[in-house]
mmCIF file of C-alpha atoms in Angstrom:
data_model
loop_
_atom_site.group_PDB
_atom_site.id
_atom_site.type_symbol
_atom_site.label_atom_id
_atom_site.label_comp_id
_atom_site.label_asym_id
_atom_site.label_seq_id
_atom_site.Cartn_x
_atom_site.Cartn_y
_atom_site.Cartn_z
ATOM 1 C CA UNK A 1 17.250 -7.939 20.213
ATOM 2 C CA UNK A 2 17.772 -6.887 16.612
ATOM 3 C CA UNK A 3 18.355 -3.104 16.301
ATOM 4 C CA UNK A 4 18.380 -0.836 19.356
ATOM 5 C CA UNK A 5 18.625 2.974 19.541
ATOM 6 C CA UNK A 6 19.030 4.844 22.838
ATOM 7 C CA UNK A 7 19.203 8.597 23.360
ATOM 8 C CA UNK A 8 19.361 9.484 19.663
ATOM 9 C CA UNK A 9 18.013 12.370 17.579
ATOM 10 C CA UNK A 10 17.328 12.494 13.833
ATOM 11 C CA UNK A 11 18.141 8.853 13.127
ATOM 12 C CA UNK A 12 16.781 6.338 10.628
ATOM 13 C CA UNK A 13 16.203 2.601 10.791
ATOM 14 C CA UNK A 14 15.415 1.594 7.225
ATOM 15 C CA UNK A 15 15.403 -1.380 4.847
ATOM 16 C CA UNK A 16 15.979 -4.264 7.271
ATOM 17 C CA UNK A 17 14.523 -7.741 7.607
ATOM 18 C CA UNK A 18 14.689 -9.057 11.165
ATOM 19 C CA UNK A 19 13.393 -12.421 12.332
ATOM 20 C CA UNK A 20 12.834 -13.573 15.901
ATOM 21 C CA UNK A 21 14.257 -12.333 19.166
ATOM 22 C CA UNK A 22 12.577 -10.327 21.879
ATOM 23 C CA UNK A 23 12.179 -7.170 19.817
ATOM 24 C CA UNK A 24 13.494 -6.782 16.263
ATOM 25 C CA UNK A 25 13.468 -2.940 16.486
ATOM 26 C CA UNK A 26 13.720 -1.098 19.821
ATOM 27 C CA UNK A 27 13.882 2.711 19.998
ATOM 28 C CA UNK A 28 14.180 4.372 23.438
ATOM 29 C CA UNK A 29 14.494 7.984 24.612
ATOM 30 C CA UNK A 30 14.902 9.347 21.107
ATOM 31 C CA UNK A 31 13.302 12.052 19.007
ATOM 32 C CA UNK A 32 12.622 12.504 15.316
ATOM 33 C CA UNK A 33 13.379 8.861 14.510
ATOM 34 C CA UNK A 34 12.296 7.430 11.154
ATOM 35 C CA UNK A 35 11.537 3.699 11.107
ATOM 36 C CA UNK A 36 10.673 2.659 7.553
ATOM 37 C CA UNK A 37 10.692 -0.166 5.025
ATOM 38 C CA UNK A 38 11.502 -2.880 7.574
ATOM 39 C CA UNK A 39 10.098 -6.376 7.931
ATOM 40 C CA UNK A 40 9.923 -7.684 11.506
ATOM 41 C CA UNK A 41 8.522 -11.114 12.221
ATOM 42 C CA UNK A 42 8.572 -13.885 14.763
ATOM 43 C CA UNK A 43 9.513 -11.711 17.770
ATOM 44 C CA UNK A 44 7.787 -10.700 20.968
ATOM 45 C CA UNK A 45 7.093 -7.249 19.507
ATOM 46 C CA UNK A 46 7.958 -6.142 15.965
ATOM 47 C CA UNK A 47 8.756 -2.516 16.865
ATOM 48 C CA UNK A 48 8.883 -0.927 20.331
ATOM 49 C CA UNK A 49 9.197 2.836 20.710
ATOM 50 C CA UNK A 50 9.422 4.093 24.286
ATOM 51 C CA UNK A 51 9.978 7.470 25.975
ATOM 52 C CA UNK A 52 10.301 9.196 22.607
ATOM 53 C CA UNK A 53 8.859 12.155 20.714
ATOM 54 C CA UNK A 54 8.013 12.545 17.034
ATOM 55 C CA UNK A 55 8.757 9.046 15.728
ATOM 56 C CA UNK A 56 7.685 8.480 12.111
ATOM 57 C CA UNK A 57 6.926 4.784 11.525
ATOM 58 C CA UNK A 58 5.912 3.960 7.957
ATOM 59 C CA UNK A 59 5.989 1.292 5.235
ATOM 60 C CA UNK A 60 6.910 -1.517 7.642
ATOM 61 C CA UNK A 61 5.586 -5.054 7.777
ATOM 62 C CA UNK A 62 5.198 -6.507 11.274
ATOM 63 C CA UNK A 63 3.816 -10.024 11.258
ATOM 64 C CA UNK A 64 3.597 -13.085 13.432
ATOM 65 C CA UNK A 65 4.854 -11.292 16.561
ATOM 66 C CA UNK A 66 3.013 -10.854 19.850
ATOM 67 C CA UNK A 67 2.280 -7.162 19.078
ATOM 68 C CA UNK A 68 3.211 -5.522 15.771
ATOM 69 C CA UNK A 69 4.037 -1.976 16.963
ATOM 70 C CA UNK A 70 4.136 -1.066 20.665
ATOM 71 C CA UNK A 71 4.252 2.552 21.912
ATOM 72 C CA UNK A 72 5.043 3.417 25.531
ATOM 73 C CA UNK A 73 5.406 7.069 26.622
ATOM 74 C CA UNK A 74 5.413 8.356 23.042
ATOM 75 C CA UNK A 75 4.144 11.752 21.920
ATOM 76 C CA UNK A 76 3.403 13.185 18.473
ATOM 77 C CA UNK A 77 4.213 9.988 16.599
ATOM 78 C CA UNK A 78 2.932 9.053 13.156
ATOM 79 C CA UNK A 79 2.228 5.411 12.299
ATOM 80 C CA UNK A 80 1.209 5.193 8.660
ATOM 81 C CA UNK A 81 1.181 2.795 5.718
ATOM 82 C CA UNK A 82 2.290 -0.257 7.719
ATOM 83 C CA UNK A 83 1.077 -3.811 7.283
ATOM 84 C CA UNK A 84 0.320 -5.440 10.641
ATOM 85 C CA UNK A 85 -0.597 -9.044 10.036
ATOM 86 C CA UNK A 86 -1.239 -12.200 12.020
ATOM 87 C CA UNK A 87 0.214 -10.928 15.295
ATOM 88 C CA UNK A 88 -1.138 -13.001 18.199
ATOM 89 C CA UNK A 89 -1.769 -9.799 20.185
ATOM 90 C CA UNK A 90 -2.587 -6.388 18.755
ATOM 91 C CA UNK A 91 -1.321 -4.913 15.493
ATOM 92 C CA UNK A 92 -0.708 -1.609 17.324
ATOM 93 C CA UNK A 93 -0.520 -1.524 21.129
ATOM 94 C CA UNK A 94 -0.424 1.904 22.805
ATOM 95 C CA UNK A 95 0.361 1.379 26.475
ATOM 96 C CA UNK A 96 0.144 3.990 29.244
ATOM 97 C CA UNK A 97 -1.879 7.135 29.528
ATOM 98 C CA UNK A 98 1.205 9.240 28.841
ATOM 99 C CA UNK A 99 1.052 8.501 25.104
ATOM 100 C CA UNK A 100 -0.369 11.663 23.578
ATOM 101 C CA UNK A 101 -1.228 13.089 20.161
ATOM 102 C CA UNK A 102 -0.153 10.163 18.008
ATOM 103 C CA UNK A 103 -1.685 9.618 14.569
ATOM 104 C CA UNK A 104 -2.336 6.090 13.336
ATOM 105 C CA UNK A 105 -3.770 5.950 9.794
ATOM 106 C CA UNK A 106 -3.619 4.268 6.392
ATOM 107 C CA UNK A 107 -2.371 1.010 7.916
ATOM 108 C CA UNK A 108 -3.479 -2.504 7.061
ATOM 109 C CA UNK A 109 -4.618 -4.511 10.097
ATOM 110 C CA UNK A 110 -4.934 -8.112 8.961
ATOM 111 C CA UNK A 111 -5.980 -10.926 11.294
ATOM 112 C CA UNK A 112 -4.315 -9.693 14.501
ATOM 113 C CA UNK A 113 -5.549 -10.762 17.968
ATOM 114 C CA UNK A 114 -7.697 -13.579 16.572
ATOM 115 C CA UNK A 115 -11.336 -13.187 17.500
ATOM 116 C CA UNK A 116 -10.919 -9.696 18.953
ATOM 117 C CA UNK A 117 -10.114 -6.077 18.252
ATOM 118 C CA UNK A 118 -6.873 -5.561 16.327
ATOM 119 C CA UNK A 119 -5.605 -2.464 18.187
ATOM 120 C CA UNK A 120 -5.282 -1.225 21.776
ATOM 121 C CA UNK A 121 -5.032 2.361 23.115
ATOM 122 C CA UNK A 122 -4.425 3.417 26.750
ATOM 123 C CA UNK A 123 -3.179 6.876 25.731
ATOM 124 C CA UNK A 124 -4.923 10.193 25.331
ATOM 125 C CA UNK A 125 -5.689 12.331 22.330
ATOM 126 C CA UNK A 126 -4.469 9.733 19.835
ATOM 127 C CA UNK A 127 -6.056 9.875 16.384
ATOM 128 C CA UNK A 128 -6.803 6.699 14.456
ATOM 129 C CA UNK A 129 -7.308 8.649 11.225
ATOM 130 C CA UNK A 130 -5.789 11.464 9.175
ATOM 131 C CA UNK A 131 -7.778 14.564 10.128
ATOM 132 C CA UNK A 132 -6.885 16.332 6.848
ATOM 133 C CA UNK A 133 -8.317 13.633 4.585
ATOM 134 C CA UNK A 134 -10.668 11.756 6.954
ATOM 135 C CA UNK A 135 -8.745 8.579 6.160
ATOM 136 C CA UNK A 136 -8.607 5.799 8.734
ATOM 137 C CA UNK A 137 -7.170 2.280 8.479
ATOM 138 C CA UNK A 138 -8.009 -1.007 6.770
ATOM 139 C CA UNK A 139 -9.324 -3.691 9.148
ATOM 140 C CA UNK A 140 -9.775 -7.333 8.113
ATOM 141 C CA UNK A 141 -12.603 -7.743 10.660
ATOM 142 C CA UNK A 142 -14.435 -4.463 9.967
ATOM 143 C CA UNK A 143 -18.175 -5.060 9.597
ATOM 144 C CA UNK A 144 -18.520 -2.562 6.759
ATOM 145 C CA UNK A 145 -20.501 0.230 8.438
ATOM 146 C CA UNK A 146 -19.821 2.824 11.120
ATOM 147 C CA UNK A 147 -16.612 3.298 13.063
ATOM 148 C CA UNK A 148 -14.116 0.687 14.252
ATOM 149 C CA UNK A 149 -13.749 0.513 18.062
ATOM 150 C CA UNK A 150 -10.264 0.241 19.571
ATOM 151 C CA UNK A 151 -9.703 -1.711 22.817
ATOM 152 C CA UNK A 152 -8.311 0.081 25.905
ATOM 153 C CA UNK A 153 -9.174 2.742 28.468
ATOM 154 C CA UNK A 154 -8.801 5.603 25.945
ATOM 155 C CA UNK A 155 -12.127 4.585 24.334
ATOM 156 C CA UNK A 156 -10.586 5.340 20.945
ATOM 157 C CA UNK A 157 -12.074 4.471 17.592
ATOM 158 C CA UNK A 158 -11.343 4.817 13.899
ATOM 159 C CA UNK A 159 -14.214 7.004 12.635
ATOM 160 C CA UNK A 160 -13.203 6.588 8.976
ATOM 161 C CA UNK A 161 -12.270 2.946 8.332
ATOM 162 C CA UNK A 162 -10.994 2.562 4.774
ATOM 163 C CA UNK A 163 -12.823 -0.724 4.440
ATOM 164 C CA UNK A 164 -12.284 -4.395 4.888
ATOM 165 C CA UNK A 165 -8.815 -5.518 3.932
ATOM 166 C CA UNK A 166 -8.591 -8.715 1.963
ATOM 167 C CA UNK A 167 -5.176 -10.237 1.203
ATOM 168 C CA UNK A 168 -4.057 -9.616 -2.379
ATOM 169 C CA UNK A 169 -5.731 -6.206 -2.530
ATOM 170 C CA UNK A 170 -3.508 -3.414 -3.845
ATOM 171 C CA UNK A 171 -3.736 -0.479 -1.453
ATOM 172 C CA UNK A 172 -2.557 3.041 -2.285
ATOM 173 C CA UNK A 173 -2.210 5.233 0.778
ATOM 174 C CA UNK A 174 -1.842 8.896 1.621
ATOM 175 C CA UNK A 175 1.029 9.603 4.023
ATOM 176 C CA UNK A 176 0.346 12.633 6.246
ATOM 177 C CA UNK A 177 3.074 15.003 7.457
ATOM 178 C CA UNK A 178 5.360 13.667 10.133
ATOM 179 C CA UNK A 179 8.749 15.097 9.444
ATOM 180 C CA UNK A 180 10.262 18.280 10.760
#
């Protein structure tokens, strides 16, 4: 394991590069955690946040892991402006129906879960777009019209995909609120 936080409030994990291991960044039973500007690759999961409220996960690169970002029992989180690329599983994996009111937007999903959907949601009331700006996410396998369906029992979808992401494209993103 790379960096692990347990039972913390108002903490930051920023500006790290972590390769390999079970989970490069693991945050458990914490609130108001900021996870930003990290690169996590070659692990089982890039970032795991569990049993936590109000995490703000932005400007990270999670690539070549099993899952890029994994949420378990997380409420009111914001996942924005991350690059999730070439993970063998999902770019974002939201496990358990107790995940509630998380916002996932302005992220780049690039070639995750080859041949399938790039995200998974078992939670409830999660939003795959910014409701203020009607801004969703970039998806490398988006067909170009309509919404982007998310795997999982939540029957979630991104109603406002920002388009098809192609490597080398410069992407400017709007970061919604997510701090106290």
